[in-house]
Short mmCIF file of C-alpha atoms in Angstrom, two decimals:
data_model
loop_
_atom_site.label_atom_id
_atom_site.label_comp_id
_atom_site.label_asym_id
_atom_site.label_seq_id
_atom_site.Cartn_x
_atom_site.Cartn_y
_atom_site.Cartn_z
CA MET A 1 8.72 -12.69 18.52
CA VAL A 2 7.87 -11.99 14.88
CA LEU A 3 6.01 -8.73 14.51
CA ARG A 4 4.86 -8.70 10.92
CA ILE A 5 1.56 -10.31 10.19
CA THR A 6 20.02 -13.15 0.74
CA VAL A 7 23.01 -12.67 0.33
CA THR A 8 23.58 -15.42 -2.27
CA LEU A 9 21.89 -16.10 -5.57
CA LEU A 10 19.70 -19.16 -5.06
CA THR A 11 18.48 -20.28 -8.48
CA ALA A 12 17.74 -19.02 -11.93
CA LEU A 13 14.25 -18.20 -10.66
CA ALA A 14 15.64 -15.13 -8.98
CA LEU A 15 15.90 -12.03 -11.13
CA PRO A 16 17.37 -8.64 -10.17
CA ALA A 17 14.06 -6.83 -10.50
CA GLN A 18 10.41 -7.88 -10.45
CA PRO A 19 7.25 -5.78 -10.59
CA GLY A 20 5.76 -7.14 -7.37
CA ALA A 21 2.08 -6.61 -6.60
CA PRO A 22 -0.02 -3.98 -8.38
CA GLY A 23 -1.59 -1.26 -6.27
CA LEU A 24 1.45 -0.24 -4.21
CA THR A 25 4.11 2.23 -5.35
CA ILE A 26 7.21 3.26 -3.42
CA LYS A 27 9.35 6.32 -4.08
CA GLU A 28 12.40 6.93 -1.93
CA ASN A 29 15.67 8.74 -1.64
CA ALA A 30 18.10 9.13 1.26
CA HIS A 31 15.86 11.71 2.95
CA GLN A 32 12.32 10.41 2.60
CA VAL A 33 10.03 7.57 1.55
CA ARG A 34 6.57 7.95 0.04
CA ALA A 35 4.30 4.94 -0.35
CA VAL A 36 0.91 5.03 -2.07
CA GLY A 37 -1.33 1.99 -1.64
CA PRO A 38 -5.01 1.14 -1.96
CA GLY A 39 -6.66 3.77 0.20
CA PHE A 40 -3.59 5.16 1.96
CA VAL A 41 -0.59 7.44 1.55
CA LEU A 42 2.42 7.09 3.83
CA LYS A 43 5.29 9.55 4.15
CA LEU A 44 8.41 8.77 6.17
CA THR A 45 11.29 11.14 6.94
CA PRO A 46 13.93 11.12 9.71
CA HIS A 47 11.65 13.51 11.63
CA ARG A 48 8.15 12.18 11.06
CA LEU A 49 6.04 9.22 10.03
CA SER A 50 2.62 10.28 8.73
CA VAL A 51 -0.21 8.27 7.19
CA ARG A 52 -3.46 9.31 5.51
CA VAL A 53 -6.10 6.60 5.22
CA ASP A 54 -9.33 6.67 3.24
CA GLU A 55 -11.31 3.91 4.93
CA ASP A 56 -13.84 3.76 2.11
CA ARG A 57 -11.06 2.84 -0.31
CA PHE A 58 -8.64 0.95 1.95
CA GLY A 59 -7.97 -2.42 0.35
CA ASP A 60 -10.97 -3.91 -1.42
CA PRO A 61 -14.18 -3.04 0.46
CA THR A 62 -16.24 -5.12 -2.01
CA THR A 63 -15.00 -8.30 -0.32
CA GLY A 64 -17.04 -7.46 2.76
CA ASN A 65 -14.03 -8.19 4.97
CA PRO A 66 -13.54 -5.62 7.72
CA ILE A 67 -10.52 -3.41 8.35
CA VAL A 68 -8.58 -4.84 11.28
CA ARG A 69 -6.65 -2.51 13.62
CA GLU A 70 -4.16 -3.38 16.30
CA THR A 71 -1.62 -1.52 18.43
CA ILE A 72 1.23 -3.43 20.09
CA ASP A 73 3.16 -1.88 22.97
CA LEU A 74 6.83 -2.72 22.34
CA THR A 75 8.07 -1.44 25.69
CA GLY A 76 9.55 -4.15 27.87
CA ARG A 77 9.37 -6.88 25.21
CA THR A 78 12.32 -9.08 24.39
CA LEU A 79 12.80 -8.54 20.66
CA ARG A 80 15.59 -9.33 18.25
CA PRO A 81 17.82 -6.23 17.97
CA PHE A 82 18.47 -4.38 14.72
CA VAL A 83 21.99 -5.09 13.45
CA CYS A 84 23.17 -2.26 11.20
CA ASP A 85 26.40 -1.01 9.71
CA HIS A 86 26.88 1.66 12.37
CA GLY A 87 25.41 0.04 15.46
CA THR A 88 23.23 -2.61 17.04
CA TYR A 89 19.96 -1.24 18.41
CA THR A 90 17.67 -2.73 21.04
CA ILE A 91 14.10 -1.47 21.32
CA ARG A 92 13.37 0.11 24.70
CA THR A 93 10.08 1.92 24.13
CA GLY A 94 7.64 2.19 21.28
CA THR A 95 4.45 1.13 19.57
CA PHE A 96 3.58 -0.89 16.50
CA LYS A 97 0.34 0.35 14.96
CA ARG A 98 -0.99 -1.84 12.19
CA MET A 99 -4.09 -2.19 10.10
CA TRP A 100 -5.02 -4.50 7.27
CA ARG A 101 -7.83 -5.84 5.17
CA ILE A 102 -7.97 -9.45 3.98
CA SER A 103 -8.85 -9.67 0.30
CA GLN A 104 -9.45 -13.42 0.24
CA LEU A 105 -8.65 -16.64 2.05
CA ALA A 106 -6.06 -18.27 -0.18
CA LYS A 107 -2.86 -20.21 0.26
CA ARG A 108 0.24 -18.47 -0.98
CA PRO A 109 2.35 -20.51 -3.41
CA GLN A 110 5.64 -22.18 -2.54
CA PRO A 111 8.19 -21.35 -1.29
CA TYR A 112 5.89 -19.62 1.23
CA PRO A 113 6.01 -22.14 4.11
CA ASP A 114 2.93 -23.97 5.34
CA GLY A 115 3.50 -22.54 8.81
CA PHE A 116 3.11 -19.03 7.49
CA ALA A 117 -0.20 -19.99 5.88
CA THR A 118 -1.38 -21.12 9.32
CA ALA A 119 -0.24 -17.87 10.96
CA ALA A 120 -1.65 -15.63 8.20
CA PRO A 121 -4.33 -17.52 6.24
CA GLY A 122 -5.66 -14.48 4.37
CA LEU A 123 -3.99 -12.35 1.73
CA PHE A 124 -3.09 -8.84 2.89
CA THR A 125 -4.45 -6.28 0.44
CA PRO A 126 -2.94 -4.29 2.09
CA PHE A 127 -1.08 -4.46 5.44
CA LEU A 128 -0.05 -1.07 6.85
CA GLY A 129 2.36 -0.95 9.80
CA GLU A 130 3.85 2.02 11.66
CA LEU A 131 6.56 1.69 14.32
CA GLU A 132 7.91 4.53 16.44
CA GLY A 133 9.90 4.63 19.66
CA THR A 134 13.40 4.58 21.12
CA VAL A 135 16.34 2.20 20.99
CA THR A 136 19.68 2.02 22.75
CA ASP A 137 22.97 1.09 21.11
CA ALA A 138 25.84 -0.93 22.56
CA GLY A 139 27.25 2.20 24.17
CA GLY A 140 24.01 2.98 26.01
CA ARG A 141 23.10 5.92 23.78
CA THR A 142 19.41 6.47 23.05
CA LEU A 143 18.18 6.99 19.51
CA ARG A 144 14.74 7.45 18.01
CA PHE A 145 13.38 5.08 15.38
CA LEU A 146 10.64 5.47 12.78
CA ILE A 147 9.76 2.46 10.60
CA SER A 148 7.10 1.62 8.04
CA ASP A 149 6.22 -2.04 7.41
CA LEU A 150 3.97 -2.68 4.40
CA VAL A 151 2.58 -5.66 2.47
CA GLN A 152 0.48 -5.80 -0.68
CA GLU A 153 -0.64 -9.23 -1.94
CA VAL A 154 -2.82 -9.80 -4.99
CA GLN A 155 -4.24 -13.09 -6.28
CA GLY A 156 -5.77 -12.83 -9.75
CA ARG A 157 -6.45 -14.77 -12.91
CA HIS A 158 -2.84 -14.51 -13.97
CA GLY A 159 -1.25 -15.60 -10.68
CA PHE A 160 -0.06 -14.29 -7.33
CA ALA A 161 2.05 -11.21 -6.65
CA ALA A 162 3.41 -9.60 -3.49
CA THR A 163 5.38 -6.52 -2.51
CA ALA A 164 6.79 -6.31 1.03
CA PRO A 165 8.80 -3.15 1.81
CA ILE A 166 10.29 -2.11 5.16
CA HIS A 167 11.78 1.37 5.53
CA GLY A 168 13.07 3.19 8.57
CA TYR A 169 15.50 5.58 10.22
CA PHE A 170 17.56 5.48 13.42
CA VAL A 171 18.12 9.08 14.47
CA ASP A 172 20.49 10.31 17.20
CA SER A 173 19.91 13.11 19.71
CA ARG A 174 21.29 15.68 17.27
CA GLY A 175 18.82 14.69 14.57
CA ARG A 176 21.39 12.86 12.45
CA VAL A 177 20.51 9.59 10.74
CA ARG A 178 22.80 6.89 12.09
CA ASP A 179 21.39 4.00 10.05
CA ARG A 180 18.61 3.47 7.54
CA ILE A 181 16.39 0.50 6.68
CA SER A 182 15.45 0.04 3.03
CA LEU A 183 14.40 -3.53 2.22
CA THR A 184 11.85 -4.38 -0.47
CA GLY A 185 10.77 -7.94 -1.20
CA ARG A 186 8.92 -8.80 -4.40
CA PHE A 187 7.30 -12.05 -5.49
CA ASN A 188 5.55 -12.98 -8.72
CA ILE A 189 4.21 -16.27 -10.03
CA GLY A 190 2.15 -16.75 -13.18
CA ARG A 191 0.11 -19.53 -14.68
CA ASP A 192 3.26 -21.51 -15.47
CA GLY A 193 3.88 -21.93 -11.73
CA ARG A 194 7.38 -20.48 -11.96
CA PRO A 195 8.10 -18.13 -9.04
CA ILE A 196 10.30 -15.08 -9.47
CA TYR A 197 11.34 -13.34 -6.29
CA GLY A 198 14.04 -11.36 -4.56
CA ILE A 199 14.84 -8.60 -2.09
CA GLU A 200 16.47 -5.24 -2.74
CA ASP A 201 18.52 -3.61 0.01
CA ARG A 202 19.24 0.12 -0.28
CA GLY A 203 19.92 0.70 3.41
CA THR A 204 22.36 -0.26 6.16
CA CYS A 205 20.33 -2.69 8.32
CA ARG A 206 19.72 -6.36 7.61
CA GLN A 207 20.20 -9.77 9.18
CA ILE A 208 19.59 -13.43 8.41
CA ALA A 209 17.43 -15.39 10.86
CA ASP A 210 15.25 -18.48 11.17
CA LEU A 211 11.55 -17.61 11.45
CA PRO A 212 9.04 -19.55 13.61
CA PHE A 213 6.97 -20.85 10.69
CA GLY A 214 8.53 -24.30 10.52
CA PRO A 215 10.22 -25.93 7.52
CA GLY A 216 10.96 -23.49 4.74
CA SER A 217 11.18 -20.42 6.96
CA GLU A 218 14.89 -20.74 7.77
CA GLN A 219 17.52 -18.19 6.77
CA ALA A 220 15.10 -15.37 5.96
CA VAL A 221 16.15 -11.75 5.50
CA VAL A 222 15.05 -9.72 8.52
CA THR A 223 15.71 -6.39 10.17
CA GLY A 224 15.40 -6.63 13.93
CA PRO A 225 12.08 -8.31 14.77
CA LEU A 226 10.61 -7.67 11.30
CA PHE A 227 10.92 -10.00 8.31
CA VAL A 228 10.71 -9.15 4.62
CA LEU A 229 9.62 -12.45 3.01
CA PRO A 230 9.00 -15.51 5.23
CA PHE A 231 11.56 -17.70 3.43
CA LYS A 232 15.12 -17.55 2.13
CA ALA A 233 15.37 -15.20 -0.83
CA PRO A 234 18.17 -13.74 -2.99
CA LEU A 235 19.28 -10.28 -2.01
CA THR A 236 20.74 -7.51 -4.14
CA THR A 237 22.18 -4.26 -2.85
CA LYS A 238 21.69 -0.89 -4.51
CA VAL A 239 22.63 2.69 -3.74
CA LEU A 240 19.92 5.28 -3.16
CA PRO A 241 19.95 8.36 -5.42
#
């Protein structure tokens, strides 16, 4: 099940840093993440995930497209586990709250696969996801998880841009962070049709998996059941301040 709606340098199209989509800023260190998007502010720490939403400003209300809300119960589902440096974690209980506003119906440029366009035909401006619950590791120990899953996509006169960050913490019974997710995908393409994209990893949790979007969605960077970009992308690792 894919819940969001690499390690080698692929081509010269991949650069170590790209601006991504305008309208979403991320600030993080080892202890917290703060994301500010169109009409929302999200703060994530090992102890709490909090979100403030201004519905009158969420996304682009001038499109006339409604805000969509959905809550998925993760308890009892068979989901791909999170593989991290210090453990492998299987979700036991939890919820995935998500809301989004479609800015326009438009096809994302290649290498976004056609199957992803079918699954998500509208551009997310933005997508706001919150996951909280419990996991167990290989030794049967229970940990708490808190994860934010965001997308900001913008199609304008000068091209298409996307930012897709996933951040999270796995916290043990003593309140210590066992592992941390910090994956940010960025994609930019201008009038010349030349895509520039990549993923930054500042955490300890990532995997490579084939996604169910057909040709072009193989070997994507994921973390557990969540994907960053729906296609294979170069990955760079960095250390948090």
